[in-house]
JSON list of C-alpha atoms and ligand atoms in Angstrom, two decimals:
[
{"chain": "C", "resi": 1, "resn": "MET", "atom": "CA", "xyz": [0.00, 0.00, 0.00]},
{"chain": "C", "resi": 2, "resn": "ALA", "atom": "CA", "xyz": [1.33, 3.44, -0.90]},
{"chain": "C", "resi": 3, "resn": "LYS", "atom": "CA", "xyz": [-0.06, 6.94, -0.46]},
{"chain": "C", "resi": 4, "resn": "LEU", "atom": "CA", "xyz": [0.04, 9.35, -3.35]},
{"chain": "C", "resi": 5, "resn": "ASN", "atom": "CA", "xyz": [-1.02, 13.00, -3.48]},
{"chain": "C", "resi": 6, "resn": "ILE", "atom": "CA", "xyz": [-2.66, 13.39, -6.88]},
{"chain": "C", "resi": 7, "resn": "ASN", "atom": "CA", "xyz": [-4.52, 16.54, -7.87]},
{"chain": "C", "resi": 8, "resn": "GLY", "atom": "CA", "xyz": [-4.68, 17.63, -4.23]},
{"chain": "C", "resi": 9, "resn": "LYS", "atom": "CA", "xyz": [-6.19, 14.38, -2.94]},
{"chain": "C", "resi": 10, "resn": "VAL", "atom": "CA", "xyz": [-4.34, 11.72, -0.98]},
{"chain": "C", "resi": 11, "resn": "ARG", "atom": "CA", "xyz": [-5.00, 8.30, -2.50]},
{"chain": "C", "resi": 12, "resn": "ASP", "atom": "CA", "xyz": [-4.16, 4.86, -1.19]},
{"chain": "C", "resi": 13, "resn": "VAL", "atom": "CA", "xyz": [-2.86, 2.66, -3.94]},
{"chain": "C", "resi": 14, "resn": "GLN", "atom": "CA", "xyz": [-2.10, -1.03, -3.97]},
{"chain": "C", "resi": 15, "resn": "ALA", "atom": "CA", "xyz": [0.61, -1.80, -6.51]},
{"chain": "C", "resi": 16, "resn": "GLU", "atom": "CA", "xyz": [4.06, -3.31, -6.87]},
{"chain": "C", "resi": 17, "resn": "PRO", "atom": "CA", "xyz": [6.85, -0.89, -5.91]},
{"chain": "C", "resi": 18, "resn": "ASP", "atom": "CA", "xyz": [8.37, -1.05, -9.37]},
{"chain": "C", "resi": 19, "resn": "MET", "atom": "CA", "xyz": [5.12, -0.27, -11.18]},
{"chain": "C", "resi": 20, "resn": "PRO", "atom": "CA", "xyz": [5.53, 2.88, -13.29]},
{"chain": "C", "resi": 21, "resn": "LEU", "atom": "CA", "xyz": [3.68, 5.88, -11.92]},
{"chain": "C", "resi": 22, "resn": "LEU", "atom": "CA", "xyz": [1.85, 6.14, -15.26]},
{"chain": "C", "resi": 23, "resn": "TRP", "atom": "CA", "xyz": [0.13, 2.79, -14.71]},
{"chain": "C", "resi": 24, "resn": "VAL", "atom": "CA", "xyz": [-0.66, 3.61, -11.10]},
{"chain": "C", "resi": 25, "resn": "ILE", "atom": "CA", "xyz": [-2.32, 6.83, -12.22]},
{"chain": "C", "resi": 26, "resn": "ARG", "atom": "CA", "xyz": [-4.26, 5.14, -15.01]},
{"chain": "C", "resi": 27, "resn": "GLU", "atom": "CA", "xyz": [-5.14, 1.76, -13.58]},
{"chain": "C", "resi": 28, "resn": "GLN", "atom": "CA", "xyz": [-5.17, 2.20, -9.82]},
{"chain": "C", "resi": 29, "resn": "VAL", "atom": "CA", "xyz": [-6.43, 5.75, -9.58]},
{"chain": "C", "resi": 30, "resn": "GLY", "atom": "CA", "xyz": [-8.48, 5.68, -12.78]},
{"chain": "C", "resi": 31, "resn": "LEU", "atom": "CA", "xyz": [-7.25, 8.95, -14.26]},
{"chain": "C", "resi": 32, "resn": "THR", "atom": "CA", "xyz": [-6.85, 8.04, -17.91]},
{"chain": "C", "resi": 33, "resn": "GLY", "atom": "CA", "xyz": [-6.05, 11.47, -19.37]},
{"chain": "C", "resi": 34, "resn": "THR", "atom": "CA", "xyz": [-2.35, 10.69, -18.99]},
{"chain": "C", "resi": 35, "resn": "LYS", "atom": "CA", "xyz": [-1.35, 8.50, -21.93]},
{"chain": "C", "resi": 36, "resn": "PHE", "atom": "CA", "xyz": [1.11, 5.73, -22.69]},
{"chain": "C", "resi": 37, "resn": "GLY", "atom": "CA", "xyz": [3.20, 6.29, -25.79]},
{"chain": "C", "resi": 38, "resn": "CYS", "atom": "CA", "xyz": [6.69, 4.84, -25.69]},
{"chain": "C", "resi": 39, "resn": "GLY", "atom": "CA", "xyz": [7.29, 3.80, -22.10]},
{"chain": "C", "resi": 40, "resn": "ILE", "atom": "CA", "xyz": [10.92, 4.95, -22.27]},
{"chain": "C", "resi": 41, "resn": "ALA", "atom": "CA", "xyz": [10.71, 8.67, -21.47]},
{"chain": "C", "resi": 42, "resn": "GLN", "atom": "CA", "xyz": [10.96, 9.73, -25.13]},
{"chain": "C", "resi": 43, "resn": "CYS", "atom": "CA", "xyz": [7.54, 10.88, -26.32]},
{"chain": "C", "resi": 44, "resn": "GLY", "atom": "CA", "xyz": [6.04, 12.87, -23.43]},
{"chain": "C", "resi": 45, "resn": "ALA", "atom": "CA", "xyz": [2.52, 11.41, -23.74]},
{"chain": "C", "resi": 46, "resn": "CYS", "atom": "CA", "xyz": [2.67, 10.46, -20.06]},
{"chain": "C", "resi": 47, "resn": "SER", "atom": "CA", "xyz": [3.73, 13.92, -18.81]},
{"chain": "C", "resi": 48, "resn": "VAL", "atom": "CA", "xyz": [2.51, 15.01, -15.39]},
{"chain": "C", "resi": 49, "resn": "HIS", "atom": "CA", "xyz": [3.68, 17.65, -12.96]},
{"chain": "C", "resi": 50, "resn": "MET", "atom": "CA", "xyz": [5.48, 16.57, -9.83]},
{"chain": "C", "resi": 51, "resn": "ASN", "atom": "CA", "xyz": [6.31, 19.23, -7.26]},
{"chain": "C", "resi": 52, "resn": "GLY", "atom": "CA", "xyz": [6.05, 21.85, -9.98]},
{"chain": "C", "resi": 53, "resn": "GLU", "atom": "CA", "xyz": [8.26, 20.08, -12.51]},
{"chain": "C", "resi": 54, "resn": "VAL", "atom": "CA", "xyz": [7.11, 18.30, -15.65]},
{"chain": "C", "resi": 55, "resn": "GLN", "atom": "CA", "xyz": [7.98, 14.61, -15.44]},
{"chain": "C", "resi": 56, "resn": "ARG", "atom": "CA", "xyz": [7.48, 11.54, -17.63]},
{"chain": "C", "resi": 57, "resn": "SER", "atom": "CA", "xyz": [5.44, 9.25, -15.47]},
{"chain": "C", "resi": 58, "resn": "CYS", "atom": "CA", "xyz": [6.25, 6.10, -17.47]},
{"chain": "C", "resi": 59, "resn": "SER", "atom": "CA", "xyz": [9.77, 6.26, -16.13]},
{"chain": "C", "resi": 60, "resn": "ILE", "atom": "CA", "xyz": [9.13, 6.92, -12.45]},
{"chain": "C", "resi": 61, "resn": "ARG", "atom": "CA", "xyz": [8.64, 3.89, -10.19]},
{"chain": "C", "resi": 62, "resn": "LEU", "atom": "CA", "xyz": [5.96, 3.97, -7.53]},
{"chain": "C", "resi": 63, "resn": "SER", "atom": "CA", "xyz": [8.65, 3.37, -4.90]},
{"chain": "C", "resi": 64, "resn": "ASP", "atom": "CA", "xyz": [10.38, 6.60, -5.98]},
{"chain": "C", "resi": 65, "resn": "VAL", "atom": "CA", "xyz": [7.32, 8.71, -5.16]},
{"chain": "C", "resi": 66, "resn": "LYS", "atom": "CA", "xyz": [6.93, 10.05, -1.62]},
{"chain": "C", "resi": 67, "resn": "PRO", "atom": "CA", "xyz": [3.53, 10.66, -0.03]},
{"chain": "C", "resi": 68, "resn": "THR", "atom": "CA", "xyz": [4.50, 14.34, 0.20]},
{"chain": "C", "resi": 69, "resn": "ASP", "atom": "CA", "xyz": [5.22, 14.64, -3.52]},
{"chain": "C", "resi": 70, "resn": "LYS", "atom": "CA", "xyz": [2.50, 16.65, -5.22]},
{"chain": "C", "resi": 71, "resn": "ILE", "atom": "CA", "xyz": [1.44, 15.11, -8.51]},
{"chain": "C", "resi": 72, "resn": "VAL", "atom": "CA", "xyz": [-0.81, 16.98, -10.93]},
{"chain": "C", "resi": 73, "resn": "THR", "atom": "CA", "xyz": [-2.33, 15.26, -13.96]},
{"chain": "C", "resi": 74, "resn": "ILE", "atom": "CA", "xyz": [-4.24, 16.81, -16.86]},
{"chain": "C", "resi": 75, "resn": "GLU", "atom": "CA", "xyz": [-7.45, 16.25, -14.89]},
{"chain": "C", "resi": 76, "resn": "GLY", "atom": "CA", "xyz": [-6.11, 18.46, -12.10]},
{"chain": "C", "resi": 77, "resn": "LEU", "atom": "CA", "xyz": [-4.57, 21.26, -14.14]},
{"chain": "C", "resi": 78, "resn": "SER", "atom": "CA", "xyz": [-7.64, 23.44, -13.62]},
{"chain": "C", "resi": 79, "resn": "PRO", "atom": "CA", "xyz": [-11.16, 22.96, -12.29]},
{"chain": "C", "resi": 80, "resn": "ASN", "atom": "CA", "xyz": [-13.03, 23.60, -15.56]},
{"chain": "C", "resi": 81, "resn": "ALA", "atom": "CA", "xyz": [-10.49, 23.52, -18.36]},
{"chain": "C", "resi": 82, "resn": "SER", "atom": "CA", "xyz": [-9.89, 27.16, -17.45]},
{"chain": "C", "resi": 83, "resn": "HIS", "atom": "CA", "xyz": [-6.10, 27.13, -17.49]},
{"chain": "C", "resi": 84, "resn": "PRO", "atom": "CA", "xyz": [-4.85, 29.60, -20.14]},
{"chain": "C", "resi": 85, "resn": "VAL", "atom": "CA", "xyz": [-3.15, 26.74, -21.98]},
{"chain": "C", "resi": 86, "resn": "GLN", "atom": "CA", "xyz": [-6.38, 24.76, -22.14]},
{"chain": "C", "resi": 87, "resn": "LYS", "atom": "CA", "xyz": [-8.30, 27.83, -23.34]},
{"chain": "C", "resi": 88, "resn": "ALA", "atom": "CA", "xyz": [-5.72, 28.58, -26.02]},
{"chain": "C", "resi": 89, "resn": "TRP", "atom": "CA", "xyz": [-5.68, 24.93, -27.15]},
{"chain": "C", "resi": 90, "resn": "LEU", "atom": "CA", "xyz": [-9.43, 25.10, -27.61]},
{"chain": "C", "resi": 91, "resn": "ALA", "atom": "CA", "xyz": [-9.36, 28.49, -29.35]},
{"chain": "C", "resi": 92, "resn": "ILE", "atom": "CA", "xyz": [-6.73, 27.36, -31.85]},
{"chain": "C", "resi": 93, "resn": "ASP", "atom": "CA", "xyz": [-8.13, 23.84, -32.16]},
{"chain": "C", "resi": 94, "resn": "VAL", "atom": "CA", "xyz": [-4.68, 22.35, -31.67]},
{"chain": "C", "resi": 95, "resn": "PRO", "atom": "CA", "xyz": [-5.37, 18.59, -31.46]},
{"chain": "C", "resi": 96, "resn": "GLN", "atom": "CA", "xyz": [-5.63, 16.30, -34.42]},
{"chain": "C", "resi": 97, "resn": "CYS", "atom": "CA", "xyz": [-6.00, 12.71, -33.15]},
{"chain": "C", "resi": 98, "resn": "GLY", "atom": "CA", "xyz": [-5.50, 14.11, -29.65]},
{"chain": "C", "resi": 99, "resn": "TYR", "atom": "CA", "xyz": [-3.43, 11.29, -28.23]},
{"chain": "C", "resi": 100, "resn": "CYS", "atom": "CA", "xyz": [-0.35, 13.33, -27.37]},
{"chain": "C", "resi": 101, "resn": "GLN", "atom": "CA", "xyz": [-2.21, 16.44, -26.32]},
{"chain": "C", "resi": 102, "resn": "SER", "atom": "CA", "xyz": [-2.61, 16.03, -22.58]},
{"chain": "C", "resi": 103, "resn": "GLY", "atom": "CA", "xyz": [1.15, 15.62, -22.40]},
{"chain": "C", "resi": 104, "resn": "GLN", "atom": "CA", "xyz": [1.63, 18.64, -24.65]},
{"chain": "C", "resi": 105, "resn": "ILE", "atom": "CA", "xyz": [-0.65, 20.74, -22.46]},
{"chain": "C", "resi": 106, "resn": "MET", "atom": "CA", "xyz": [1.16, 19.70, -19.28]},
{"chain": "C", "resi": 107, "resn": "ALA", "atom": "CA", "xyz": [4.50, 20.55, -20.88]},
{"chain": "C", "resi": 108, "resn": "ALA", "atom": "CA", "xyz": [3.18, 23.92, -22.11]},
{"chain": "C", "resi": 109, "resn": "ALA", "atom": "CA", "xyz": [1.78, 24.79, -18.68]},
{"chain": "C", "resi": 110, "resn": "ALA", "atom": "CA", "xyz": [5.16, 23.95, -17.17]},
{"chain": "C", "resi": 111, "resn": "LEU", "atom": "CA", "xyz": [7.00, 26.07, -19.70]},
{"chain": "C", "resi": 112, "resn": "LEU", "atom": "CA", "xyz": [4.79, 29.11, -19.12]},
{"chain": "C", "resi": 113, "resn": "LYS", "atom": "CA", "xyz": [5.18, 28.84, -15.39]},
{"chain": "C", "resi": 114, "resn": "LYS", "atom": "CA", "xyz": [8.93, 29.16, -15.79]},
{"chain": "C", "resi": 115, "resn": "THR", "atom": "CA", "xyz": [9.05, 31.34, -18.90]},
{"chain": "C", "resi": 116, "resn": "PRO", "atom": "CA", "xyz": [5.89, 33.44, -19.11]},
{"chain": "C", "resi": 117, "resn": "LYS", "atom": "CA", "xyz": [6.72, 34.90, -22.55]},
{"chain": "C", "resi": 118, "resn": "PRO", "atom": "CA", "xyz": [8.56, 32.16, -24.41]},
{"chain": "C", "resi": 119, "resn": "THR", "atom": "CA", "xyz": [10.07, 32.56, -27.88]},
{"chain": "C", "resi": 120, "resn": "ASP", "atom": "CA", "xyz": [9.61, 29.87, -30.55]},
{"chain": "C", "resi": 121, "resn": "ARG", "atom": "CA", "xyz": [13.05, 28.64, -29.62]},
{"chain": "C", "resi": 122, "resn": "ASP", "atom": "CA", "xyz": [12.12, 28.45, -25.92]},
{"chain": "C", "resi": 123, "resn": "ILE", "atom": "CA", "xyz": [9.05, 26.42, -26.91]},
{"chain": "C", "resi": 124, "resn": "ASP", "atom": "CA", "xyz": [11.02, 24.05, -29.13]},
{"chain": "C", "resi": 125, "resn": "GLU", "atom": "CA", "xyz": [13.68, 23.53, -26.48]},
{"chain": "C", "resi": 126, "resn": "ALA", "atom": "CA", "xyz": [11.33, 23.07, -23.57]},
{"chain": "C", "resi": 127, "resn": "MET", "atom": "CA", "xyz": [8.57, 21.05, -25.19]},
{"chain": "C", "resi": 128, "resn": "THR", "atom": "CA", "xyz": [10.19, 17.85, -26.32]},
{"chain": "C", "resi": 129, "resn": "ASN", "atom": "CA", "xyz": [6.90, 15.95, -26.61]},
{"chain": "C", "resi": 130, "resn": "ILE", "atom": "CA", "xyz": [6.38, 14.10, -29.86]},
{"chain": "C", "resi": 131, "resn": "CYS", "atom": "CA", "xyz": [3.21, 14.57, -31.92]},
{"chain": "C", "resi": 132, "resn": "ARG", "atom": "CA", "xyz": [2.72, 11.93, -34.62]},
{"chain": "C", "resi": 133, "resn": "CYS", "atom": "CA", "xyz": [0.11, 14.17, -36.26]},
{"chain": "C", "resi": 134, "resn": "GLY", "atom": "CA", "xyz": [2.54, 17.07, -36.55]},
{"chain": "C", "resi": 135, "resn": "THR", "atom": "CA", "xyz": [0.56, 19.72, -34.70]},
{"chain": "C", "resi": 136, "resn": "TYR", "atom": "CA", "xyz": [3.73, 21.60, -33.74]},
{"chain": "C", "resi": 137, "resn": "GLN", "atom": "CA", "xyz": [2.81, 24.85, -35.50]},
{"chain": "C", "resi": 138, "resn": "ARG", "atom": "CA", "xyz": [-0.54, 25.06, -33.73]},
{"chain": "C", "resi": 139, "resn": "ILE", "atom": "CA", "xyz": [1.08, 24.12, -30.43]},
{"chain": "C", "resi": 140, "resn": "ARG", "atom": "CA", "xyz": [3.48, 27.04, -30.81]},
{"chain": "C", "resi": 141, "resn": "ALA", "atom": "CA", "xyz": [0.66, 29.42, -31.70]},
{"chain": "C", "resi": 142, "resn": "ALA", "atom": "CA", "xyz": [-1.39, 28.25, -28.73]},
{"chain": "C", "resi": 143, "resn": "VAL", "atom": "CA", "xyz": [1.52, 28.64, -26.32]},
{"chain": "C", "resi": 144, "resn": "HIS", "atom": "CA", "xyz": [1.96, 32.25, -27.52]},
{"chain": "C", "resi": 145, "resn": "MET", "atom": "CA", "xyz": [-1.77, 32.85, -27.14]},
{"chain": "C", "resi": 146, "resn": "ALA", "atom": "CA", "xyz": [-1.76, 31.38, -23.63]},
{"chain": "C", "resi": 147, "resn": "ALA", "atom": "CA", "xyz": [1.22, 33.57, -22.76]},
{"chain": "C", "resi": 148, "resn": "GLY", "atom": "CA", "xyz": [-0.97, 36.60, -23.38]},
{"chain": "C", "resi": 149, "resn": "MET", "atom": "CA", "xyz": [-3.76, 35.41, -21.08]},
{"chain": "C", "resi": 150, "resn": "PRO", "atom": "CA", "xyz": [-3.99, 35.98, -17.33]},
{"chain": "C", "resi": 151, "resn": "THR", "atom": "CA", "xyz": [-2.09, 33.26, -15.51]},
{"chain": "C", "resi": 152, "resn": "GLY", "atom": "CA", "xyz": [-4.20, 30.45, -14.12]},
{"chain": "C", "resi": 153, "resn": "SER", "atom": "CA", "xyz": [-3.35, 27.48, -11.97]},
{"chain": "C", "resi": 154, "resn": "GLY", "atom": "CA", "xyz": [-0.87, 24.78, -12.88]},
{"chain": "C", "resi": 155, "resn": "SER", "atom": "CA", "xyz": [2.74, 24.07, -12.14]},
{"chain": "C", "resi": 156, "resn": "THR", "atom": "CA", "xyz": [6.19, 23.45, -13.36]},
{"chain": "C", "resi": 157, "resn": "ALA", "atom": "CA", "xyz": [9.37, 23.47, -15.53]},
{"chain": "C", "resi": 158, "resn": "PRO", "atom": "CA", "xyz": [10.58, 22.17, -18.85]},
{"chain": "C", "resi": 159, "resn": "ALA", "atom": "CA", "xyz": [12.21, 19.03, -20.17]},
{"chain": "C", "resi": 160, "resn": "GLN", "atom": "CA", "xyz": [14.65, 18.45, -23.01]},
{"chain": "C", "resi": 161, "resn": "ARG", "atom": "CA", "xyz": [13.57, 17.31, -26.43]},
{"chain": "C", "resi": 162, "resn": "LYS", "atom": "CA", "xyz": [14.60, 16.46, -29.91]},
{"chain": "C", "resi": 163, "resn": "ARG", "atom": "CA", "xyz": [11.76, 16.60, -32.33]},
{"chain": "C", "resi": 164, "resn": "ALA", "atom": "CA", "xyz": [11.30, 13.41, -34.32]},
{"chain": "H", "resi": 1, "resn": "FES", "atom": "S1", "xyz": [5.08, 7.10, -22.54]},
{"chain": "H", "resi": 1, "resn": "FES", "atom": "FE1", "xyz": [6.33, 8.21, -21.18]},
{"chain": "H", "resi": 1, "resn": "FES", "atom": "S2", "xyz": [7.59, 9.41, -22.46]},
{"chain": "H", "resi": 1, "resn": "FES", "atom": "FE2", "xyz": [6.49, 8.13, -23.86]},
{"chain": "H", "resi": 2, "resn": "FES", "atom": "S1", "xyz": [-2.47, 15.11, -32.14]},
{"chain": "H", "resi": 2, "resn": "FES", "atom": "FE1", "xyz": [-2.15, 13.07, -32.83]},
{"chain": "H", "resi": 2, "resn": "FES", "atom": "S2", "xyz": [-0.26, 12.53, -31.94]},
{"chain": "H", "resi": 2, "resn": "FES", "atom": "FE2", "xyz": [-0.45, 14.60, -31.48]}
]
């Protein structure tokens, strides 16, 4: 039995210590907005915030998470999809198939927290999530739009990426 703080709620979870946090979130807690893509920390589909930093949950073991660690998933980013990033994503109609997009949104929210007015280069460097549908241009536009909106809730900091 482990205790996890997810989206402000403490949850008791029953899982093997080496189970990836991604599967705990999806299968034990039932929050399925966080996606599985590669399982090896490359694609970013599984991105969540942990203590204000964006992290790839497929590559974090349950035993490496402390009860005091604050995890935020896409479901907890804002109460009513009211985070500026979510609003901009909707306004620009960013998603195509949508599979990568919760990870993209979590990465964008993290970037804006650290760099409120990012350049295209900042966006490319910080958001290393892969989109098989190639929505990168709309992602950039939406990040710029969100940067011009009043700051909402959310957390975090960027990761490294090479675009495939
Ligand atoms: S599923 Fe975690 S980075 Fe791809
Ligand atoms: S919208 Fe399809 S993978 Fe990104």
